Amino acid sequence: MNVFLAAVFSLPLVPVFLPGDKYDPTTLVFPPFLHVWVQKATATHLKLYTKNSVKVNNPQGVAATRLDSWEDPKRAEDDDELTVYGVNAGYNMIIYNTSKSAIAFYGLNESGERRLKQPNGIAAHRNGDVYVADTGNNRVVHFFNPGKELKFVRSLNEFNAPRDVAVSSDQTLYIADTGNNRIAVYRNNQLVNSWNANGDLSHPTGIAVTEASDSWSYYKDAFVIVIDQNQQRLQKFSPEGQLLAGKS
């Protein structure tokens, strides 16, 4: 989960003070970009940056996307700027970056319907949609990030301890509904399909999807990858749920 903290590192600011004044520095500043040797941030850097208010505990899913709202067609320099989300499950929290040098948190002060419980998988779309498998609450939570802030949208319910989610380029959501031994498929927050490989799917815990329209796809294939059987089996399905290949 510390991948998205790579740009986060701080150094003490040396202040100007008069003779007799107490030296009591309290400010941290960013070093010049690319002028620092830290290439991979750690939990220590996270605690430093957040004044020890956030710690890493049971990190789970990670998702990354290039937000459309960050796109400036006049600047090619920003094309590699990603938004990365990490699930800090032990604290029911999502950590994400709002720029190349700033991070934010969802879950510090949320309560009621907006509070997560044992979240696991996470998926993000370039339009700003973010989905989290909120395992302990038996639901999937839909968030939206307009660019700088993760906002609660709604809950998708009727699941049993879902462990993972994936979203395709056409905004179709695939949910590993672990306790119900099935894959649930949603569009526009509405259930459009549900499949369990003719009853052979067993406690799916991981899922990924690719679309033929994905710009990086050389073969233009569309398929869904599912991990099940206590993380001992990997299977390939069509988007409609037809088994294409499997290995255990």
PDB file of C-alpha atoms in Angstrom:
ATOM      1  CA  MET A   1       0.000   0.000   0.000  1.00  0.00           C
ATOM      2  CA  ASN A   2       2.974   2.337   0.459  1.00  0.00           C
ATOM      3  CA  VAL A   3       3.418   2.686  -3.321  1.00  0.00           C
ATOM      4  CA  PHE A   4       1.250   5.779  -3.456  1.00  0.00           C
ATOM      5  CA  LEU A   5       3.276   7.410  -0.652  1.00  0.00           C
ATOM      6  CA  ALA A   6       6.444   7.551  -2.737  1.00  0.00           C
ATOM      7  CA  ALA A   7       6.144  11.312  -3.251  1.00  0.00           C
ATOM      8  CA  VAL A   8       5.436  11.986   0.397  1.00  0.00           C
ATOM      9  CA  PHE A   9       8.469  12.931   2.451  1.00  0.00           C
ATOM     10  CA  SER A  10       9.150  15.924   4.675  1.00  0.00           C
ATOM     11  CA  LEU A  11      12.134  17.715   6.179  1.00  0.00           C
ATOM     12  CA  PRO A  12      12.306  20.103   9.163  1.00  0.00           C
ATOM     13  CA  LEU A  13      12.098  23.753   8.246  1.00  0.00           C
ATOM     14  CA  VAL A  14      14.902  25.841   9.733  1.00  0.00           C
ATOM     15  CA  PRO A  15      13.175  29.039  10.929  1.00  0.00           C
ATOM     16  CA  VAL A  16      14.604  32.506  11.459  1.00  0.00           C
ATOM     17  CA  PHE A  17      14.424  33.518  15.139  1.00  0.00           C
ATOM     18  CA  LEU A  18      15.770  36.329  17.287  1.00  0.00           C
ATOM     19  CA  PRO A  19      18.321  35.935  20.130  1.00  0.00           C
ATOM     20  CA  GLY A  20      16.556  34.814  23.278  1.00  0.00           C
ATOM     21  CA  ASP A  21      13.645  33.237  21.411  1.00  0.00           C
ATOM     22  CA  LYS A  22      12.912  29.607  22.173  1.00  0.00           C
ATOM     23  CA  TYR A  23      13.742  27.302  19.289  1.00  0.00           C
ATOM     24  CA  ASP A  24      10.586  25.249  18.878  1.00  0.00           C
ATOM     25  CA  PRO A  25      10.151  24.179  15.244  1.00  0.00           C
ATOM     26  CA  THR A  26       6.715  22.827  14.366  1.00  0.00           C
ATOM     27  CA  THR A  27       6.595  23.118  10.585  1.00  0.00           C
ATOM     28  CA  LEU A  28       7.441  20.523   7.964  1.00  0.00           C
ATOM     29  CA  VAL A  29       8.023  21.402   4.333  1.00  0.00           C
ATOM     30  CA  PHE A  30       8.456  19.388   1.150  1.00  0.00           C
ATOM     31  CA  PRO A  31      11.941  19.130  -0.334  1.00  0.00           C
ATOM     32  CA  PRO A  32      12.454  20.291  -3.933  1.00  0.00           C
ATOM     33  CA  PHE A  33      10.922  17.832  -6.379  1.00  0.00           C
ATOM     34  CA  LEU A  34      13.387  15.144  -7.527  1.00  0.00           C
ATOM     35  CA  HIS A  35      16.062  16.575  -5.195  1.00  0.00           C
ATOM     36  CA  VAL A  36      15.591  13.920  -2.552  1.00  0.00           C
ATOM     37  CA  TRP A  37      16.933  10.380  -2.390  1.00  0.00           C
ATOM     38  CA  VAL A  38      13.777   8.820  -0.967  1.00  0.00           C
ATOM     39  CA  GLN A  39      12.126   6.829  -3.766  1.00  0.00           C
ATOM     40  CA  LYS A  40       9.906   4.571  -1.638  1.00  0.00           C
ATOM     41  CA  ALA A  41       8.025   5.876   1.376  1.00  0.00           C
ATOM     42  CA  THR A  42       7.437   3.705   4.438  1.00  0.00           C
ATOM     43  CA  ALA A  43       5.027   3.561   7.354  1.00  0.00           C
ATOM     44  CA  THR A  44       7.430   5.857   9.211  1.00  0.00           C
ATOM     45  CA  HIS A  45       7.041   8.554   6.570  1.00  0.00           C
ATOM     46  CA  LEU A  46       3.259   8.181   6.761  1.00  0.00           C
ATOM     47  CA  LYS A  47       3.279   8.699  10.525  1.00  0.00           C
ATOM     48  CA  LEU A  48       5.570  11.708  10.139  1.00  0.00           C
ATOM     49  CA  TYR A  49       3.393  13.286   7.477  1.00  0.00           C
ATOM     50  CA  THR A  50       0.164  12.785   9.455  1.00  0.00           C
ATOM     51  CA  LYS A  51       1.599  13.782  12.859  1.00  0.00           C
ATOM     52  CA  ASN A  52       1.351  10.149  13.963  1.00  0.00           C
ATOM     53  CA  SER A  53      -2.442  10.180  13.536  1.00  0.00           C
ATOM     54  CA  VAL A  54      -2.518   7.454  10.862  1.00  0.00           C
ATOM     55  CA  LYS A  55      -0.762   4.092  10.962  1.00  0.00           C
ATOM     56  CA  VAL A  56      -0.675   1.168   8.562  1.00  0.00           C
ATOM     57  CA  ASN A  57      -2.620  -1.841   9.806  1.00  0.00           C
ATOM     58  CA  ASN A  58      -3.641  -4.753   7.575  1.00  0.00           C
ATOM     59  CA  PRO A  59      -3.256  -3.111   4.143  1.00  0.00           C
ATOM     60  CA  GLN A  60      -5.472  -4.708   1.496  1.00  0.00           C
ATOM     61  CA  GLY A  61      -6.550  -3.603  -1.980  1.00  0.00           C
ATOM     62  CA  VAL A  62      -4.833  -1.002  -4.162  1.00  0.00           C
ATOM     63  CA  ALA A  63      -6.259   0.730  -7.249  1.00  0.00           C
ATOM     64  CA  ALA A  64      -4.764   3.344  -9.560  1.00  0.00           C
ATOM     65  CA  THR A  65      -6.236   5.449 -12.348  1.00  0.00           C
ATOM     66  CA  ARG A  66      -5.615   8.567 -14.391  1.00  0.00           C
ATOM     67  CA  LEU A  67      -8.520  10.855 -13.509  1.00  0.00           C
ATOM     68  CA  ASP A  68     -10.205  12.648 -16.402  1.00  0.00           C
ATOM     69  CA  SER A  69     -10.605  15.667 -14.127  1.00  0.00           C
ATOM     70  CA  TRP A  70      -6.813  15.948 -13.885  1.00  0.00           C
ATOM     71  CA  GLU A  71      -6.356  16.003 -17.644  1.00  0.00           C
ATOM     72  CA  ASP A  72      -5.034  19.201 -19.206  1.00  0.00           C
ATOM     73  CA  PRO A  73      -4.986  18.756 -23.008  1.00  0.00           C
ATOM     74  CA  LYS A  74      -2.474  21.587 -23.291  1.00  0.00           C
ATOM     75  CA  ARG A  75       0.112  19.848 -21.090  1.00  0.00           C
ATOM     76  CA  ALA A  76       1.741  16.524 -21.902  1.00  0.00           C
ATOM     77  CA  GLU A  77       3.737  16.670 -18.678  1.00  0.00           C
ATOM     78  CA  ASP A  78       0.739  15.644 -16.569  1.00  0.00           C
ATOM     79  CA  ASP A  79      -0.074  12.461 -18.479  1.00  0.00           C
ATOM     80  CA  ASP A  80       1.717  10.263 -15.937  1.00  0.00           C
ATOM     81  CA  GLU A  81      -0.015  11.717 -12.875  1.00  0.00           C
ATOM     82  CA  LEU A  82      -2.074   8.962 -11.271  1.00  0.00           C
ATOM     83  CA  THR A  83      -4.514   8.858  -8.393  1.00  0.00           C
ATOM     84  CA  VAL A  84      -3.788   5.813  -6.231  1.00  0.00           C
ATOM     85  CA  TYR A  85      -6.117   4.435  -3.553  1.00  0.00           C
ATOM     86  CA  GLY A  86      -5.032   2.055  -0.799  1.00  0.00           C
ATOM     87  CA  VAL A  87      -7.261   0.219   1.689  1.00  0.00           C
ATOM     88  CA  ASN A  88      -5.939   0.471   5.256  1.00  0.00           C
ATOM     89  CA  ALA A  89      -8.303  -2.215   6.509  1.00  0.00           C
ATOM     90  CA  GLY A  90      -7.178  -2.309  10.132  1.00  0.00           C
ATOM     91  CA  TYR A  91      -8.400   1.260  10.566  1.00  0.00           C
ATOM     92  CA  ASN A  92     -11.371   1.016   8.155  1.00  0.00           C
ATOM     93  CA  MET A  93      -9.755   3.677   6.021  1.00  0.00           C
ATOM     94  CA  ILE A  94      -8.863   4.577   2.455  1.00  0.00           C
ATOM     95  CA  ILE A  95      -5.647   6.510   1.826  1.00  0.00           C
ATOM     96  CA  TYR A  96      -5.250   8.312  -1.505  1.00  0.00           C
ATOM     97  CA  ASN A  97      -3.284  11.116  -3.099  1.00  0.00           C
ATOM     98  CA  THR A  98      -4.784  14.432  -4.183  1.00  0.00           C
ATOM     99  CA  SER A  99      -1.661  15.497  -6.088  1.00  0.00           C
ATOM    100  CA  LYS A 100       1.917  14.319  -6.559  1.00  0.00           C
ATOM    101  CA  SER A 101       2.789  15.667  -3.113  1.00  0.00           C
ATOM    102  CA  ALA A 102      -0.373  15.471  -0.973  1.00  0.00           C
ATOM    103  CA  ILE A 103      -2.435  12.633   0.485  1.00  0.00           C
ATOM    104  CA  ALA A 104      -5.896  12.442   2.030  1.00  0.00           C
ATOM    105  CA  PHE A 105      -7.898   9.976   4.086  1.00  0.00           C
ATOM    106  CA  TYR A 106     -11.442   8.638   4.081  1.00  0.00           C
ATOM    107  CA  GLY A 107     -12.509   7.038   7.346  1.00  0.00           C
ATOM    108  CA  LEU A 108     -10.960   9.273   9.992  1.00  0.00           C
ATOM    109  CA  ASN A 109     -14.226  10.859  11.135  1.00  0.00           C
ATOM    110  CA  GLU A 110     -16.990   9.046   9.243  1.00  0.00           C
ATOM    111  CA  SER A 111     -19.862   7.447  11.154  1.00  0.00           C
ATOM    112  CA  GLY A 112     -23.136   5.649  10.520  1.00  0.00           C
ATOM    113  CA  GLU A 113     -23.744   4.566   6.924  1.00  0.00           C
ATOM    114  CA  ARG A 114     -20.548   6.252   5.771  1.00  0.00           C
ATOM    115  CA  ARG A 115     -18.266   4.242   8.062  1.00  0.00           C
ATOM    116  CA  LEU A 116     -16.453   1.231   6.612  1.00  0.00           C
ATOM    117  CA  LYS A 117     -15.963  -2.081   8.400  1.00  0.00           C
ATOM    118  CA  GLN A 118     -13.182  -4.484   7.380  1.00  0.00           C
ATOM    119  CA  PRO A 119     -12.879  -3.209   3.791  1.00  0.00           C
ATOM    120  CA  ASN A 120     -10.865  -5.295   1.334  1.00  0.00           C
ATOM    121  CA  GLY A 121     -10.832  -4.875  -2.447  1.00  0.00           C
ATOM    122  CA  ILE A 122     -11.034  -1.538  -4.245  1.00  0.00           C
ATOM    123  CA  ALA A 123     -11.515  -0.498  -7.882  1.00  0.00           C
ATOM    124  CA  ALA A 124     -11.340   2.906  -9.567  1.00  0.00           C
ATOM    125  CA  HIS A 125     -12.455   4.323 -12.919  1.00  0.00           C
ATOM    126  CA  ARG A 126     -10.968   7.311 -14.691  1.00  0.00           C
ATOM    127  CA  ASN A 127     -14.312   9.172 -14.523  1.00  0.00           C
ATOM    128  CA  GLY A 128     -13.959   9.363 -10.712  1.00  0.00           C
ATOM    129  CA  ASP A 129     -16.039   6.373  -9.606  1.00  0.00           C
ATOM    130  CA  VAL A 130     -14.476   4.290  -6.821  1.00  0.00           C
ATOM    131  CA  TYR A 131     -15.892   1.046  -5.416  1.00  0.00           C
ATOM    132  CA  VAL A 132     -14.889  -0.681  -2.178  1.00  0.00           C
ATOM    133  CA  ALA A 133     -15.775  -4.189  -0.997  1.00  0.00           C
ATOM    134  CA  ASP A 134     -16.925  -3.319   2.526  1.00  0.00           C
ATOM    135  CA  THR A 135     -16.704  -6.902   3.744  1.00  0.00           C
ATOM    136  CA  GLY A 136     -17.695  -6.425   7.376  1.00  0.00           C
ATOM    137  CA  ASN A 137     -20.850  -4.543   6.398  1.00  0.00           C
ATOM    138  CA  ASN A 138     -21.868  -7.077   3.698  1.00  0.00           C
ATOM    139  CA  ARG A 139     -21.971  -4.411   1.027  1.00  0.00           C
ATOM    140  CA  VAL A 140     -20.096  -2.565  -1.715  1.00  0.00           C
ATOM    141  CA  VAL A 141     -19.702   1.188  -1.286  1.00  0.00           C
ATOM    142  CA  HIS A 142     -19.772   3.531  -4.274  1.00  0.00           C
ATOM    143  CA  PHE A 143     -17.644   6.676  -3.926  1.00  0.00           C
ATOM    144  CA  PHE A 144     -16.932   9.507  -6.344  1.00  0.00           C
ATOM    145  CA  ASN A 145     -13.767  11.579  -6.598  1.00  0.00           C
ATOM    146  CA  PRO A 146     -14.234  14.793  -8.613  1.00  0.00           C
ATOM    147  CA  GLY A 147     -10.501  15.387  -8.342  1.00  0.00           C
ATOM    148  CA  LYS A 148      -9.431  16.127  -4.790  1.00  0.00           C
ATOM    149  CA  GLU A 149     -11.897  14.464  -2.402  1.00  0.00           C
ATOM    150  CA  LEU A 150     -13.424  11.009  -2.048  1.00  0.00           C
ATOM    151  CA  LYS A 151     -17.184  11.415  -1.548  1.00  0.00           C
ATOM    152  CA  PHE A 152     -19.689   8.787  -0.388  1.00  0.00           C
ATOM    153  CA  VAL A 153     -22.395   8.139  -3.010  1.00  0.00           C
ATOM    154  CA  ARG A 154     -24.389   5.069  -1.957  1.00  0.00           C
ATOM    155  CA  SER A 155     -24.258   1.495  -0.708  1.00  0.00           C
ATOM    156  CA  LEU A 156     -24.953  -1.595  -2.793  1.00  0.00           C
ATOM    157  CA  ASN A 157     -26.328  -4.300  -0.524  1.00  0.00           C
ATOM    158  CA  GLU A 158     -27.612  -7.904  -0.705  1.00  0.00           C
ATOM    159  CA  PHE A 159     -24.112  -9.389  -0.467  1.00  0.00           C
ATOM    160  CA  ASN A 160     -22.490 -11.783   1.975  1.00  0.00           C
ATOM    161  CA  ALA A 161     -18.966 -10.699   2.945  1.00  0.00           C
ATOM    162  CA  PRO A 162     -17.853  -9.519  -0.538  1.00  0.00           C
ATOM    163  CA  ARG A 163     -14.056  -9.519  -0.779  1.00  0.00           C
ATOM    164  CA  ASP A 164     -13.165  -7.856  -4.071  1.00  0.00           C
ATOM    165  CA  VAL A 165     -14.417  -5.623  -6.864  1.00  0.00           C
ATOM    166  CA  ALA A 166     -13.340  -4.756 -10.410  1.00  0.00           C
ATOM    167  CA  VAL A 167     -14.597  -2.123 -12.832  1.00  0.00           C
ATOM    168  CA  SER A 168     -14.226  -2.283 -16.605  1.00  0.00           C
ATOM    169  CA  SER A 169     -13.509   0.601 -18.953  1.00  0.00           C
ATOM    170  CA  ASP A 170     -17.222   0.769 -19.866  1.00  0.00           C
ATOM    171  CA  GLN A 171     -18.021   1.236 -16.136  1.00  0.00           C
ATOM    172  CA  THR A 172     -19.412  -2.255 -15.575  1.00  0.00           C
ATOM    173  CA  LEU A 173     -18.845  -3.332 -11.974  1.00  0.00           C
ATOM    174  CA  TYR A 174     -17.940  -6.942 -11.099  1.00  0.00           C
ATOM    175  CA  ILE A 175     -18.252  -8.051  -7.463  1.00  0.00           C
ATOM    176  CA  ALA A 176     -16.761 -11.161  -5.865  1.00  0.00           C
ATOM    177  CA  ASP A 177     -19.695 -11.962  -3.573  1.00  0.00           C
ATOM    178  CA  THR A 178     -17.662 -14.353  -1.456  1.00  0.00           C
ATOM    179  CA  GLY A 179     -20.255 -15.685   0.966  1.00  0.00           C
ATOM    180  CA  ASN A 180     -22.826 -16.241  -1.788  1.00  0.00           C
ATOM    181  CA  ASN A 181     -20.369 -18.086  -4.094  1.00  0.00           C
ATOM    182  CA  ARG A 182     -21.132 -15.880  -7.064  1.00  0.00           C
ATOM    183  CA  ILE A 183     -20.043 -12.969  -9.238  1.00  0.00           C
ATOM    184  CA  ALA A 184     -22.527 -10.086  -9.311  1.00  0.00           C
ATOM    185  CA  VAL A 185     -22.468  -7.665 -12.258  1.00  0.00           C
ATOM    186  CA  TYR A 186     -23.772  -4.097 -11.988  1.00  0.00           C
ATOM    187  CA  ARG A 187     -24.263  -1.189 -14.359  1.00  0.00           C
ATOM    188  CA  ASN A 188     -25.417   2.205 -13.135  1.00  0.00           C
ATOM    189  CA  ASN A 189     -25.722   0.674  -9.652  1.00  0.00           C
ATOM    190  CA  GLN A 190     -28.291  -1.850 -10.912  1.00  0.00           C
ATOM    191  CA  LEU A 191     -27.823  -5.633 -10.933  1.00  0.00           C
ATOM    192  CA  VAL A 192     -27.715  -6.862 -14.551  1.00  0.00           C
ATOM    193  CA  ASN A 193     -26.215 -10.341 -14.162  1.00  0.00           C
ATOM    194  CA  SER A 194     -25.125 -12.913 -11.596  1.00  0.00           C
ATOM    195  CA  TRP A 195     -23.219 -16.142 -12.211  1.00  0.00           C
ATOM    196  CA  ASN A 196     -21.537 -18.947 -10.291  1.00  0.00           C
ATOM    197  CA  ALA A 197     -20.023 -21.170 -13.018  1.00  0.00           C
ATOM    198  CA  ASN A 198     -22.871 -23.689 -12.821  1.00  0.00           C
ATOM    199  CA  GLY A 199     -22.461 -24.006  -9.083  1.00  0.00           C
ATOM    200  CA  ASP A 200     -18.708 -24.616  -9.208  1.00  0.00           C
ATOM    201  CA  LEU A 201     -17.618 -21.195  -7.888  1.00  0.00           C
ATOM    202  CA  SER A 202     -16.414 -21.507  -4.287  1.00  0.00           C
ATOM    203  CA  HIS A 203     -15.877 -18.433  -2.106  1.00  0.00           C
ATOM    204  CA  PRO A 204     -14.351 -16.085  -4.710  1.00  0.00           C
ATOM    205  CA  THR A 205     -11.914 -13.652  -3.102  1.00  0.00           C
ATOM    206  CA  GLY A 206     -10.233 -11.925  -6.042  1.00  0.00           C
ATOM    207  CA  ILE A 207     -11.442 -10.537  -9.368  1.00  0.00           C
ATOM    208  CA  ALA A 208     -10.050  -8.574 -12.319  1.00  0.00           C
ATOM    209  CA  VAL A 209     -11.544  -7.573 -15.666  1.00  0.00           C
ATOM    210  CA  THR A 210     -10.330  -6.416 -19.063  1.00  0.00           C
ATOM    211  CA  GLU A 211     -12.314  -5.051 -22.004  1.00  0.00           C
ATOM    212  CA  ALA A 212     -11.609  -5.345 -25.715  1.00  0.00           C
ATOM    213  CA  SER A 213     -11.870  -1.558 -25.924  1.00  0.00           C
ATOM    214  CA  ASP A 214      -8.986  -1.012 -23.482  1.00  0.00           C
ATOM    215  CA  SER A 215      -6.343   1.022 -25.304  1.00  0.00           C
ATOM    216  CA  TRP A 216      -3.488  -1.068 -23.912  1.00  0.00           C
ATOM    217  CA  SER A 217      -5.031  -4.402 -24.964  1.00  0.00           C
ATOM    218  CA  TYR A 218      -3.069  -5.815 -27.915  1.00  0.00           C
ATOM    219  CA  TYR A 219      -5.334  -8.813 -28.555  1.00  0.00           C
ATOM    220  CA  LYS A 220      -8.574  -6.931 -27.818  1.00  0.00           C
ATOM    221  CA  ASP A 221      -9.852  -9.684 -25.550  1.00  0.00           C
ATOM    222  CA  ALA A 222     -12.634  -9.274 -23.008  1.00  0.00           C
ATOM    223  CA  PHE A 223     -12.533 -11.557 -19.984  1.00  0.00           C
ATOM    224  CA  VAL A 224     -12.852 -11.805 -16.204  1.00  0.00           C
ATOM    225  CA  ILE A 225     -10.277 -13.451 -13.924  1.00  0.00           C
ATOM    226  CA  VAL A 226     -11.535 -14.955 -10.646  1.00  0.00           C
ATOM    227  CA  ILE A 227      -9.610 -16.411  -7.695  1.00  0.00           C
ATOM    228  CA  ASP A 228     -11.582 -18.845  -5.523  1.00  0.00           C
ATOM    229  CA  GLN A 229     -11.334 -22.105  -3.529  1.00  0.00           C
ATOM    230  CA  ASN A 230      -9.509 -20.511  -0.609  1.00  0.00           C
ATOM    231  CA  GLN A 231      -7.196 -18.682  -3.038  1.00  0.00           C
ATOM    232  CA  GLN A 232      -6.060 -21.976  -4.557  1.00  0.00           C
ATOM    233  CA  ARG A 233      -7.688 -21.690  -8.001  1.00  0.00           C
ATOM    234  CA  LEU A 234      -7.492 -19.184 -10.862  1.00  0.00           C
ATOM    235  CA  GLN A 235     -10.208 -19.178 -13.546  1.00  0.00           C
ATOM    236  CA  LYS A 236     -10.875 -17.178 -16.698  1.00  0.00           C
ATOM    237  CA  PHE A 237     -14.450 -16.343 -17.681  1.00  0.00           C
ATOM    238  CA  SER A 238     -16.191 -14.413 -20.405  1.00  0.00           C
ATOM    239  CA  PRO A 239     -17.913 -11.220 -19.173  1.00  0.00           C
ATOM    240  CA  GLU A 240     -21.175 -13.198 -19.295  1.00  0.00           C
ATOM    241  CA  GLY A 241     -19.818 -15.912 -16.983  1.00  0.00           C
ATOM    242  CA  GLN A 242     -18.814 -18.662 -19.423  1.00  0.00           C
ATOM    243  CA  LEU A 243     -15.753 -20.606 -18.238  1.00  0.00           C
ATOM    244  CA  LEU A 244     -12.848 -20.146 -20.668  1.00  0.00           C
ATOM    245  CA  ALA A 245      -9.909 -21.619 -18.736  1.00  0.00           C
ATOM    246  CA  GLY A 246      -8.930 -22.627 -15.211  1.00  0.00           C
ATOM    247  CA  LYS A 247      -6.003 -23.808 -13.141  1.00  0.00           C
ATOM    248  CA  SER A 248      -5.775 -24.996  -9.547  1.00  0.00           C
TER     249      SER A 248
END
